[in-house]
CSV table of C-alpha atoms and ligand atoms in Angstrom, one decimal:
chain,number,residue,atom,x,y,z
A,1,MET,CA,88.7,-6.9,230.1
A,2,LYS,CA,90.5,-10.1,230.8
A,3,PHE,CA,92.1,-10.3,234.2
A,4,GLN,CA,95.6,-12.1,234.5
A,5,THR,CA,97.8,-13.3,237.3
A,6,PRO,CA,100.4,-10.5,237.9
A,7,THR,CA,103.8,-10.9,236.0
A,8,GLY,CA,106.0,-13.7,237.2
A,9,MET,CA,103.0,-15.1,239.6
A,10,HIS,CA,101.2,-18.3,238.8
A,11,ASP,CA,98.2,-20.1,239.8
A,12,ILE,CA,99.1,-23.7,241.0
A,13,LEU,CA,96.7,-26.0,239.7
A,14,GLU,CA,96.3,-29.6,240.7
A,15,THR,CA,98.6,-31.0,238.0
A,16,ASP,CA,101.4,-29.1,239.7
A,17,LEU,CA,100.0,-29.4,243.3
A,18,VAL,CA,100.6,-33.2,243.1
A,19,TYR,CA,104.4,-32.4,243.0
A,20,PHE,CA,104.2,-29.7,245.7
A,21,ARG,CA,102.3,-32.2,248.1
A,22,LYS,CA,104.9,-34.8,247.3
A,23,ILE,CA,107.6,-32.5,248.3
A,24,GLU,CA,106.0,-31.2,251.3
A,25,ASN,CA,105.3,-35.0,252.4
A,26,VAL,CA,109.1,-35.7,251.9
A,27,CYS,CA,110.3,-32.7,253.9
A,28,GLU,CA,107.7,-33.5,256.8
A,29,SER,CA,109.1,-36.9,257.2
A,30,MET,CA,112.8,-35.8,257.0
A,31,ALA,CA,112.0,-33.1,259.4
A,32,ARG,CA,110.5,-35.8,261.9
A,33,PHE,CA,113.4,-38.1,261.6
A,34,TYR,CA,116.0,-35.1,262.1
A,35,ASP,CA,113.7,-33.4,264.7
A,36,PHE,CA,113.1,-30.2,263.3
A,37,LYS,CA,109.8,-28.4,264.2
A,38,GLU,CA,107.7,-26.7,261.8
A,39,ILE,CA,107.4,-22.9,262.2
A,40,ARG,CA,105.0,-20.5,260.1
A,41,THR,CA,106.1,-16.9,260.2
A,42,PRO,CA,104.0,-14.0,258.7
A,43,ILE,CA,104.3,-13.2,255.1
A,44,LEU,CA,104.9,-9.6,256.2
A,45,GLU,CA,107.6,-8.5,258.2
A,46,ASP,CA,109.4,-5.2,259.5
A,47,THR,CA,111.3,-4.0,256.3
A,48,GLN,CA,114.3,-3.4,258.6
A,49,ILE,CA,114.6,-7.0,259.1
A,50,PHE,CA,115.6,-7.5,255.6
A,51,GLU,CA,117.6,-4.6,255.3
A,52,LYS,CA,119.7,-5.4,258.3
A,53,GLY,CA,119.5,-9.2,257.9
A,54,THR,CA,119.6,-10.0,254.2
A,55,GLY,CA,121.6,-7.0,253.9
A,56,GLN,CA,121.8,-3.5,251.9
A,57,THR,CA,124.4,-4.6,249.3
A,58,SER,CA,122.2,-7.9,248.5
A,59,ASP,CA,120.1,-7.9,245.3
A,60,ILE,CA,117.2,-8.8,247.2
A,61,VAL,CA,117.3,-5.6,249.2
A,62,GLU,CA,118.7,-3.4,246.6
A,63,LYS,CA,116.2,-4.1,243.8
A,64,GLU,CA,113.7,-6.9,244.8
A,65,MET,CA,111.7,-6.2,247.7
A,66,TYR,CA,108.0,-5.6,247.8
A,67,SER,CA,107.8,-2.8,250.4
A,68,PHE,CA,105.3,-0.6,251.4
A,69,LYS,CA,104.1,1.9,254.0
A,70,THR,CA,101.0,0.9,256.2
A,71,LYS,CA,98.3,3.5,257.1
A,72,GLY,CA,99.7,3.6,260.4
A,73,GLY,CA,103.2,4.5,258.8
A,74,ASP,CA,105.2,1.4,259.5
A,75,SER,CA,107.2,0.2,256.7
A,76,LEU,CA,106.5,-3.5,256.0
A,77,THR,CA,107.9,-5.9,253.3
A,78,VAL,CA,106.5,-8.9,251.9
A,79,ARG,CA,109.0,-11.5,252.8
A,80,PRO,CA,111.7,-12.1,250.0
A,81,GLU,CA,113.3,-15.1,251.9
A,82,GLY,CA,112.6,-16.9,255.2
A,83,THR,CA,116.0,-16.8,257.4
A,84,PRO,CA,115.5,-13.3,258.9
A,85,GLY,CA,112.0,-14.0,259.8
A,86,ILE,CA,112.9,-17.2,261.5
A,87,VAL,CA,115.8,-15.4,263.4
A,88,ARG,CA,113.3,-12.6,264.3
A,89,ALA,CA,110.9,-15.3,265.8
A,90,TYR,CA,113.9,-17.2,267.6
A,91,ILE,CA,114.6,-13.8,269.6
A,92,GLN,CA,111.0,-12.8,270.1
A,93,HIS,CA,109.9,-16.1,271.6
A,94,GLY,CA,112.9,-16.6,273.9
A,95,MET,CA,114.2,-19.4,272.1
A,96,GLN,CA,117.8,-18.7,273.3
A,97,ASN,CA,116.6,-20.2,276.6
A,98,ILE,CA,115.8,-23.7,275.2
A,99,PRO,CA,118.4,-26.4,274.8
A,100,LYS,CA,120.7,-25.8,271.5
A,101,PRO,CA,120.6,-26.5,268.7
A,102,VAL,CA,116.9,-24.9,267.9
A,103,ASN,CA,115.9,-26.7,264.8
A,104,MET,CA,113.0,-25.5,262.6
A,105,TRP,CA,111.7,-26.1,259.1
A,106,TYR,CA,109.2,-24.1,257.1
A,107,MET,CA,107.5,-24.1,253.6
A,108,GLY,CA,105.4,-21.3,252.1
A,109,PRO,CA,105.5,-18.4,249.5
A,110,PHE,CA,108.1,-15.8,249.1
A,111,PHE,CA,108.2,-12.7,246.7
A,112,ARG,CA,110.9,-11.0,244.9
A,113,HIS,CA,110.5,-8.4,242.3
A,114,GLU,CA,112.9,-10.2,239.8
A,115,ARG,CA,113.1,-10.2,235.9
A,116,PRO,CA,110.8,-13.1,235.3
A,117,GLN,CA,112.5,-16.0,233.4
A,118,ALA,CA,112.7,-19.8,233.4
A,119,GLY,CA,113.0,-21.0,236.9
A,120,ARG,CA,112.6,-17.4,238.3
A,121,TYR,CA,109.3,-16.0,239.5
A,122,ARG,CA,108.0,-13.0,241.6
A,123,GLN,CA,106.0,-15.3,243.7
A,124,PHE,CA,107.7,-18.8,244.4
A,125,HIS,CA,107.8,-21.2,247.1
A,126,GLN,CA,110.7,-22.4,249.4
A,127,PHE,CA,111.2,-24.9,252.0
A,128,GLY,CA,114.0,-24.3,254.6
A,129,PHE,CA,115.5,-25.9,257.4
A,130,GLU,CA,117.4,-23.7,260.0
A,131,SER,CA,119.5,-24.8,262.9
A,132,LEU,CA,120.2,-22.3,265.6
A,133,GLY,CA,122.7,-22.2,268.4
A,134,VAL,CA,125.6,-24.6,267.6
A,135,GLU,CA,129.0,-23.5,265.8
A,136,ASP,CA,130.1,-27.1,265.3
A,137,PRO,CA,130.6,-28.1,261.7
A,138,VAL,CA,128.5,-31.1,262.2
A,139,ILE,CA,125.4,-29.0,261.9
A,140,ASP,CA,126.5,-27.9,258.6
A,141,VAL,CA,127.0,-31.3,257.4
A,142,LEU,CA,123.4,-32.5,258.9
A,143,ILE,CA,122.0,-29.4,256.9
A,144,ILE,CA,123.6,-30.5,253.7
A,145,GLN,CA,122.6,-34.3,254.4
A,146,ILE,CA,119.2,-33.3,254.9
A,147,PHE,CA,118.7,-31.4,251.6
A,148,TYR,CA,120.7,-34.0,249.7
A,149,ASN,CA,118.3,-36.8,251.1
A,150,ILE,CA,115.1,-34.8,250.2
A,151,LEU,CA,116.2,-34.5,246.7
A,152,GLN,CA,117.2,-38.0,246.6
A,153,SER,CA,113.9,-39.1,247.9
A,154,LEU,CA,112.3,-37.0,245.1
A,155,GLY,CA,114.1,-39.0,242.4
A,156,PHE,CA,117.0,-36.6,241.7
A,157,LYS,CA,120.5,-38.1,240.7
A,158,ASN,CA,123.6,-36.8,239.6
A,159,LEU,CA,123.5,-34.2,242.4
A,160,ILE,CA,126.5,-31.9,243.1
A,161,ILE,CA,127.1,-29.9,246.2
A,162,GLU,CA,129.1,-26.7,245.5
A,163,LEU,CA,130.9,-25.6,248.7
A,164,ASN,CA,133.0,-22.8,249.8
A,165,SER,CA,134.1,-21.1,253.1
A,166,ILE,CA,133.7,-17.2,253.0
A,167,GLY,CA,135.5,-16.8,256.4
A,168,CYS,CA,134.3,-14.5,259.2
A,169,ALA,CA,134.3,-10.9,260.4
A,170,GLN,CA,138.1,-11.3,261.5
A,171,CYS,CA,139.6,-12.9,258.1
A,172,ARG,CA,137.2,-11.6,255.6
A,173,PRO,CA,138.4,-7.8,255.5
A,174,TYR,CA,141.8,-9.2,254.7
A,175,PHE,CA,140.5,-11.0,251.8
A,176,LYS,CA,138.4,-7.9,250.8
A,177,LYS,CA,141.4,-6.0,250.7
A,178,SER,CA,143.5,-8.4,248.4
A,179,LEU,CA,140.5,-8.9,246.3
A,180,THR,CA,139.9,-5.1,245.9
A,181,SER,CA,143.6,-4.4,245.0
A,182,TYR,CA,143.4,-7.3,242.3
A,183,LEU,CA,140.3,-5.7,240.9
A,184,ARG,CA,141.3,-2.3,241.0
A,185,SER,CA,143.6,-2.5,238.0
A,186,ARG,CA,140.9,-4.3,236.2
A,187,SER,CA,137.7,-2.3,237.1
A,188,ALA,CA,137.4,-0.7,233.6
A,189,SER,CA,136.5,-3.9,232.4
A,190,LEU,CA,133.8,-5.0,234.9
A,191,CYS,CA,130.1,-4.6,234.2
A,192,ALA,CA,128.4,-1.7,235.5
A,193,ASP,CA,126.9,-3.4,238.3
A,194,CYS,CA,130.3,-4.9,239.5
A,195,LYS,CA,131.8,-1.4,239.3
A,196,SER,CA,129.3,-0.3,241.9
A,197,ARG,CA,130.0,-3.5,243.7
A,198,MET,CA,133.7,-2.6,244.1
A,199,LYS,CA,132.8,-0.1,246.7
A,200,LYS,CA,130.0,-1.7,248.5
A,201,ASN,CA,130.7,-5.4,248.3
A,202,PRO,CA,133.5,-6.6,246.1
A,203,LEU,CA,132.9,-10.3,247.2
A,204,ARG,CA,129.8,-10.0,245.1
A,205,ILE,CA,131.9,-9.5,241.9
A,206,LEU,CA,133.0,-13.3,242.2
A,207,ASP,CA,129.2,-14.2,241.8
A,208,CYS,CA,128.6,-12.1,238.7
A,209,LYS,CA,127.3,-14.2,235.7
A,210,GLN,CA,128.6,-11.6,233.0
A,211,GLU,CA,131.1,-13.1,230.7
A,212,LYS,CA,133.7,-10.1,231.1
A,213,CYS,CA,133.3,-10.4,235.0
A,214,GLN,CA,133.9,-14.0,234.9
A,215,MET,CA,137.1,-13.6,232.8
A,216,ILE,CA,138.6,-11.4,235.5
A,217,LYS,CA,137.5,-13.5,238.4
A,218,SER,CA,139.2,-16.5,236.9
A,219,SER,CA,142.3,-15.5,238.1
A,220,ALA,CA,141.5,-13.5,241.1
A,221,PRO,CA,142.7,-14.4,244.6
A,222,GLN,CA,140.8,-17.1,246.6
A,223,VAL,CA,139.2,-16.6,249.9
A,224,LEU,CA,140.2,-20.0,251.1
A,225,ASP,CA,143.8,-18.9,251.0
A,226,SER,CA,142.9,-16.0,253.6
A,227,LEU,CA,141.0,-17.8,256.1
A,228,CYS,CA,141.9,-17.4,259.8
A,229,SER,CA,142.8,-20.6,261.7
A,230,GLY,CA,139.2,-20.8,263.1
A,231,CYS,CA,137.6,-20.7,259.8
A,232,HIS,CA,140.1,-23.0,258.2
A,233,ASP,CA,139.6,-25.6,261.0
A,234,HIS,CA,135.9,-25.3,260.7
A,235,PHE,CA,135.9,-25.9,257.0
A,236,LYS,CA,138.6,-28.8,257.1
A,237,SER,CA,136.3,-30.7,259.7
A,238,LEU,CA,133.3,-29.9,257.5
A,239,LEU,CA,135.2,-31.7,254.4
A,240,GLU,CA,136.2,-34.5,256.7
A,241,PHE,CA,132.3,-35.2,257.8
A,242,LEU,CA,131.5,-34.9,254.2
A,243,ASP,CA,133.9,-37.4,253.2
A,244,GLU,CA,132.8,-39.7,255.8
A,245,LEU,CA,129.3,-39.7,254.5
A,246,ASP,CA,130.4,-40.1,250.9
A,247,LEU,CA,128.4,-36.9,250.0
A,248,PRO,CA,129.4,-35.9,246.4
A,249,TYR,CA,130.9,-32.3,246.8
A,250,SER,CA,133.0,-29.9,244.7
A,251,LEU,CA,134.9,-26.9,246.0
A,252,ASN,CA,134.0,-23.6,244.4
A,253,PRO,CA,136.4,-21.0,245.4
A,254,TYR,CA,134.2,-18.2,243.9
A,255,LEU,CA,131.0,-19.3,245.5
A,256,VAL,CA,130.0,-16.5,247.8
A,257,ARG,CA,126.0,-16.3,247.8
A,258,GLY,CA,124.1,-13.1,247.3
A,259,LEU,CA,122.9,-12.4,251.0
A,260,ASP,CA,125.0,-10.5,253.2
A,261,TYR,CA,124.6,-12.4,256.3
A,262,TYR,CA,126.7,-15.6,255.5
A,263,THR,CA,129.8,-16.4,257.5
A,264,ARG,CA,132.1,-19.5,256.9
A,265,THR,CA,130.2,-22.3,255.0
A,266,VAL,CA,128.0,-21.5,252.0
A,267,PHE,CA,126.7,-24.0,249.6
A,268,GLU,CA,124.5,-24.7,246.7
A,269,ILE,CA,123.1,-27.9,245.3
A,270,MET,CA,122.3,-28.5,241.7
A,271,GLU,CA,121.7,-31.3,239.4
A,272,GLU,CA,124.0,-32.1,236.4
A,273,THR,CA,121.7,-33.2,233.6
A,274,ASP,CA,122.7,-36.0,231.1
A,275,ASP,CA,124.3,-33.5,228.6
A,276,GLY,CA,126.6,-32.2,231.5
A,277,LYS,CA,124.8,-28.9,231.8
A,278,GLN,CA,123.7,-27.6,235.3
A,279,GLN,CA,120.4,-26.0,235.8
A,280,GLY,CA,120.1,-23.2,238.3
A,281,SER,CA,120.7,-24.0,242.1
A,282,LEU,CA,117.9,-26.1,243.5
A,283,ILE,CA,119.1,-25.4,247.0
A,284,GLY,CA,121.1,-22.4,248.5
A,285,GLY,CA,122.4,-22.0,252.1
A,286,GLY,CA,125.0,-21.6,254.5
A,287,ARG,CA,126.2,-20.4,258.1
A,288,TYR,CA,125.1,-17.2,259.5
A,289,ASP,CA,126.7,-16.8,262.8
A,290,ASP,CA,126.3,-13.0,263.0
A,291,LEU,CA,122.9,-12.7,262.0
A,292,ILE,CA,121.2,-13.2,265.5
A,293,LYS,CA,123.3,-10.5,266.9
A,294,THR,CA,122.6,-8.0,263.9
A,295,LEU,CA,118.9,-8.5,264.5
A,296,GLY,CA,119.1,-8.0,268.2
A,297,GLY,CA,119.6,-11.1,269.9
A,298,LYS,CA,122.6,-12.7,272.0
A,299,PRO,CA,125.6,-13.6,269.8
A,300,THR,CA,124.5,-17.0,268.5
A,301,PRO,CA,125.7,-19.1,265.5
A,302,GLY,CA,123.1,-20.6,263.1
A,303,CYS,CA,123.1,-22.5,259.8
A,304,GLY,CA,120.5,-23.5,257.3
A,305,ALA,CA,119.4,-23.7,253.8
A,306,ALA,CA,116.3,-23.2,251.6
A,307,ALA,CA,115.0,-24.9,248.2
A,308,GLY,CA,113.0,-23.5,245.3
A,309,VAL,CA,109.8,-25.7,245.1
A,310,GLU,CA,108.7,-24.5,241.6
A,311,ARG,CA,112.5,-25.4,240.4
A,312,ILE,CA,112.2,-28.9,241.9
A,313,ALA,CA,108.6,-29.6,240.9
A,314,ASN,CA,109.3,-28.4,237.2
A,315,LEU,CA,112.2,-30.8,236.9
A,316,MET,CA,110.1,-33.5,238.6
A,317,LYS,CA,107.4,-33.1,236.1
A,318,GLN,CA,109.7,-33.0,233.1
A,319,ARG,CA,111.4,-36.4,234.3
A,320,GLN,CA,108.4,-38.4,235.4
A,321,LYS,CA,105.8,-39.0,232.6
A,322,LYS,CA,103.3,-39.7,235.3
A,323,ALA,CA,102.5,-37.7,238.2
A,324,PRO,CA,103.2,-39.2,241.7
A,325,THR,CA,100.1,-41.2,242.6
A,326,GLU,CA,98.4,-39.9,245.9
A,327,THR,CA,96.2,-42.4,247.8
A,328,THR,CA,93.2,-42.7,245.6
A,329,GLN,CA,89.6,-43.9,246.6
A,330,SER,CA,89.6,-47.7,246.0
A,331,VAL,CA,85.8,-47.5,246.8
A,332,PHE,CA,83.2,-46.0,244.7
A,333,VAL,CA,79.4,-45.2,245.3
A,334,ALA,CA,77.1,-45.6,242.3
A,335,GLN,CA,73.4,-44.8,242.4
A,336,VAL,CA,70.5,-45.1,240.0
A,337,GLY,CA,67.1,-42.9,240.8
A,338,GLU,CA,66.2,-40.3,242.7
A,339,LEU,CA,65.8,-42.1,246.1
A,340,ALA,CA,68.9,-43.8,245.6
A,341,LYS,CA,70.6,-40.7,245.1
A,342,LYS,CA,69.3,-39.3,248.3
A,343,LYS,CA,70.3,-42.4,250.2
A,344,SER,CA,73.6,-42.5,248.6
A,345,LEU,CA,74.5,-39.1,250.1
A,346,LYS,CA,73.8,-40.7,253.5
A,347,LEU,CA,76.0,-43.7,252.7
A,348,LEU,CA,78.8,-41.1,251.9
A,349,GLU,CA,78.6,-39.8,255.3
A,350,ASP,CA,78.6,-43.5,256.7
A,351,CYS,CA,81.9,-43.9,254.7
A,352,ARG,CA,83.5,-40.6,256.0
A,353,ARG,CA,82.6,-41.9,259.4
A,354,VAL,CA,84.4,-44.9,259.1
A,355,ASN,CA,87.3,-43.1,257.4
A,356,LEU,CA,86.8,-44.8,254.1
A,357,PRO,CA,87.7,-42.6,251.3
A,358,VAL,CA,85.2,-43.1,248.4
A,359,GLY,CA,84.9,-41.7,244.7
A,360,HIS,CA,81.3,-40.9,243.3
A,361,THR,CA,79.6,-38.9,240.6
A,362,LEU,CA,76.3,-38.2,242.4
A,363,HIS,CA,75.1,-36.1,239.5
A,364,LYS,CA,75.2,-38.9,236.9
A,365,ASN,CA,72.1,-41.2,236.7
A,366,SER,CA,73.4,-43.9,234.2
A,367,LEU,CA,74.9,-47.0,235.9
A,368,SER,CA,77.3,-47.8,233.2
A,369,SER,CA,78.8,-44.4,233.1
A,370,GLN,CA,79.4,-44.2,236.7
A,371,LEU,CA,81.1,-47.7,236.5
A,372,ARG,CA,83.3,-46.2,233.8
A,373,VAL,CA,84.4,-43.6,236.2
A,374,ALA,CA,85.0,-46.3,238.9
A,375,ASP,CA,87.0,-48.2,236.5
A,376,GLN,CA,89.2,-45.3,235.6
A,377,GLN,CA,89.8,-44.5,239.2
A,378,ASN,CA,90.9,-48.2,239.7
A,379,ALA,CA,88.2,-48.8,242.4
A,380,THR,CA,88.5,-52.1,243.9
A,381,TYR,CA,84.7,-52.3,245.0
A,382,VAL,CA,81.7,-50.2,244.0
A,383,LEU,CA,78.7,-49.8,246.4
A,384,ILE,CA,75.7,-49.7,244.1
A,385,LEU,CA,72.3,-48.4,245.0
A,386,GLY,CA,69.8,-49.4,242.6
A,387,GLN,CA,66.1,-48.5,242.8
A,388,LYS,CA,65.2,-51.8,244.2
A,389,GLU,CA,68.0,-51.6,246.8
A,390,ALA,CA,67.1,-48.0,247.7
A,391,LEU,CA,63.4,-49.3,248.6
A,392,GLU,CA,64.7,-52.3,250.5
A,393,ASN,CA,67.5,-50.3,252.5
A,394,LYS,CA,70.2,-52.6,250.9
A,395,VAL,CA,73.5,-52.1,249.0
A,396,ILE,CA,75.1,-54.2,246.5
A,397,ILE,CA,79.0,-54.4,247.1
A,398,ARG,CA,80.8,-55.4,243.7
A,399,GLU,CA,84.3,-56.4,243.4
A,400,MET,CA,85.4,-54.6,240.1
A,401,LYS,CA,88.1,-57.3,239.3
A,402,THR,CA,85.9,-60.5,239.4
A,403,GLY,CA,82.3,-58.9,239.1
A,404,LYS,CA,81.5,-61.0,242.2
A,405,GLN,CA,78.7,-59.2,244.2
A,406,SER,CA,77.1,-59.4,247.5
A,407,ILE,CA,74.1,-57.6,249.1
A,408,VAL,CA,74.3,-56.1,252.6
A,409,PRO,CA,72.1,-53.8,254.5
A,410,LEU,CA,72.5,-50.1,253.9
A,411,GLU,CA,73.3,-49.1,257.5
A,412,SER,CA,76.5,-51.7,257.7
A,413,ALA,CA,77.5,-51.3,254.0
A,414,ALA,CA,80.5,-48.7,254.9
A,415,LYS,CA,81.7,-51.0,257.7
A,416,GLU,CA,81.4,-54.2,255.6
A,417,VAL,CA,83.2,-52.8,252.7
A,418,LYS,CA,86.0,-51.1,255.1
A,419,LYS,CA,86.6,-54.9,256.3
A,420,LYS,CA,87.1,-56.2,252.8
A,421,ILE,CA,89.7,-53.5,252.1
A,422,LYS,CA,91.6,-54.2,255.0
B,501,HAM,P1,118.4,-18.1,248.1
B,501,HAM,O1,119.6,-18.6,247.3
B,501,HAM,O2,118.1,-16.9,247.6
B,501,HAM,O3,118.7,-18.3,249.5
B,501,HAM,O4,117.2,-19.0,247.6
B,501,HAM,C1,117.2,-20.4,247.9
B,501,HAM,C2,116.4,-21.2,246.6
B,501,HAM,O5,115.4,-20.6,246.3
B,501,HAM,C3,117.3,-20.9,245.3
B,501,HAM,O6,118.3,-22.0,245.2
B,501,HAM,C4,116.2,-21.4,244.3
B,501,HAM,O7,116.1,-22.6,244.2
B,501,HAM,C5,115.0,-20.6,245.0
B,501,HAM,N1,114.8,-19.2,244.5
B,501,HAM,C6,115.1,-18.1,245.0
B,501,HAM,N2,114.6,-17.0,244.2
B,501,HAM,C7,113.7,-17.6,243.4
B,501,HAM,C8,112.9,-17.3,242.2
B,501,HAM,N3,112.8,-15.8,242.0
B,501,HAM,N4,112.1,-18.0,241.7
B,501,HAM,C9,112.3,-19.3,242.0
B,501,HAM,N5,112.9,-19.8,242.9
B,501,HAM,C10,113.7,-19.1,243.5
B,501,HAM,C11,117.7,-18.0,250.6
B,501,HAM,O8,116.5,-17.7,250.4
B,501,HAM,C12,118.4,-18.3,251.9
B,501,HAM,N6,117.1,-17.9,252.9
B,501,HAM,C13,118.7,-19.7,252.3
B,501,HAM,C14,119.3,-20.0,253.6
B,501,HAM,C15,118.4,-20.6,254.6
B,501,HAM,N7,120.5,-19.7,254.1
B,501,HAM,C16,120.3,-20.2,255.4
B,501,HAM,N8,119.1,-20.6,255.7
């Protein structure tokens, strides 16, 4: 029997991990600059957090959650997205009482039982930034700017920010009403999923990718025309901020996003390829001013977004022929003979103690094959412990480029070469 990873789940090997690490490093430095603190929440959460938060009418809750009953009878869910868990943590740890906004970021695995296809997995990774406590649209802009910066730092060009406002609990019911009355006479032509969305959440019909539903939606009423004055002003300021920053956005009046908690701003960022085609969204987010209350906290606004790490890493891999270079060892330790092998183990420890990363192939005995590896690793210096040197407790320091060599005592070799590197 040959065991395989479960459908839609993948091992992430070193060839991909270099991209994952690069993404994580960029997120970390962006978080430091914008003062977002990292948070790590459990992979498992109470199922109700998603049922109430992500929402009963979302595809995630309707079809995609991995939920199970524990032996103690609790219903837990393997997290399909991050926002409800972050909000749960915010309430649980009394973060309402610290100065606002409370800014958090995260990166980790998420799970959705989706139909696997290109760029859509059952286990995937997201990084997300969430800002809780402030209603001002300047926060929405900051979130958009952070994600835009991250993609730019990772080498993405031709980015498009698609944007919409879907109103709030006051004005959205009016829009729903006018949308439903428009759709009612056309419901026979909708796909099966959208027929059932008519009753539960007609806004989701605007999001449907089926051709016949797209045709219907193209002349449907637009939510922007139904916004109350509060939502209208919020959206107008948001656009003014975006203009000020020269961020390239385009209004998409049919962007509604598939999660139930959004209020006002929703956005997605994608990349337009040279042939003008858009890939799936790399980043999705928006405002969720009612979610904290829904999950049992004091009414508090919030805004955030998350990005699909695999989607970003796959595109980076396709574009860049060479993987991003990570800090490599510029020193290599080579040895010849049993005694030298024993002493080179100690030499490695000396190097570690002075914080000097070194490459080695301790299992090899031939000096020429070790030097070949050192060359492939672009080592600047090789520390050579030959049989004679091992007996005399000495080490040869060889500069690879010039072939120049010097001999130093074994106990100071690590420090000597470290000085040279500096
Ligand atoms: P989402 O749009 O469901 O939003 O996911 C965000 C991003 O995760 C997507 O744009 C996509 O790149 C990636 N993604 C989603 N599902 C998959 C999948 N099955 N396979 C690979 N990548 C995937 C959220 O999750 C919200 N929590 C975002 C948010 C944060 N809104 C406010 N704060």
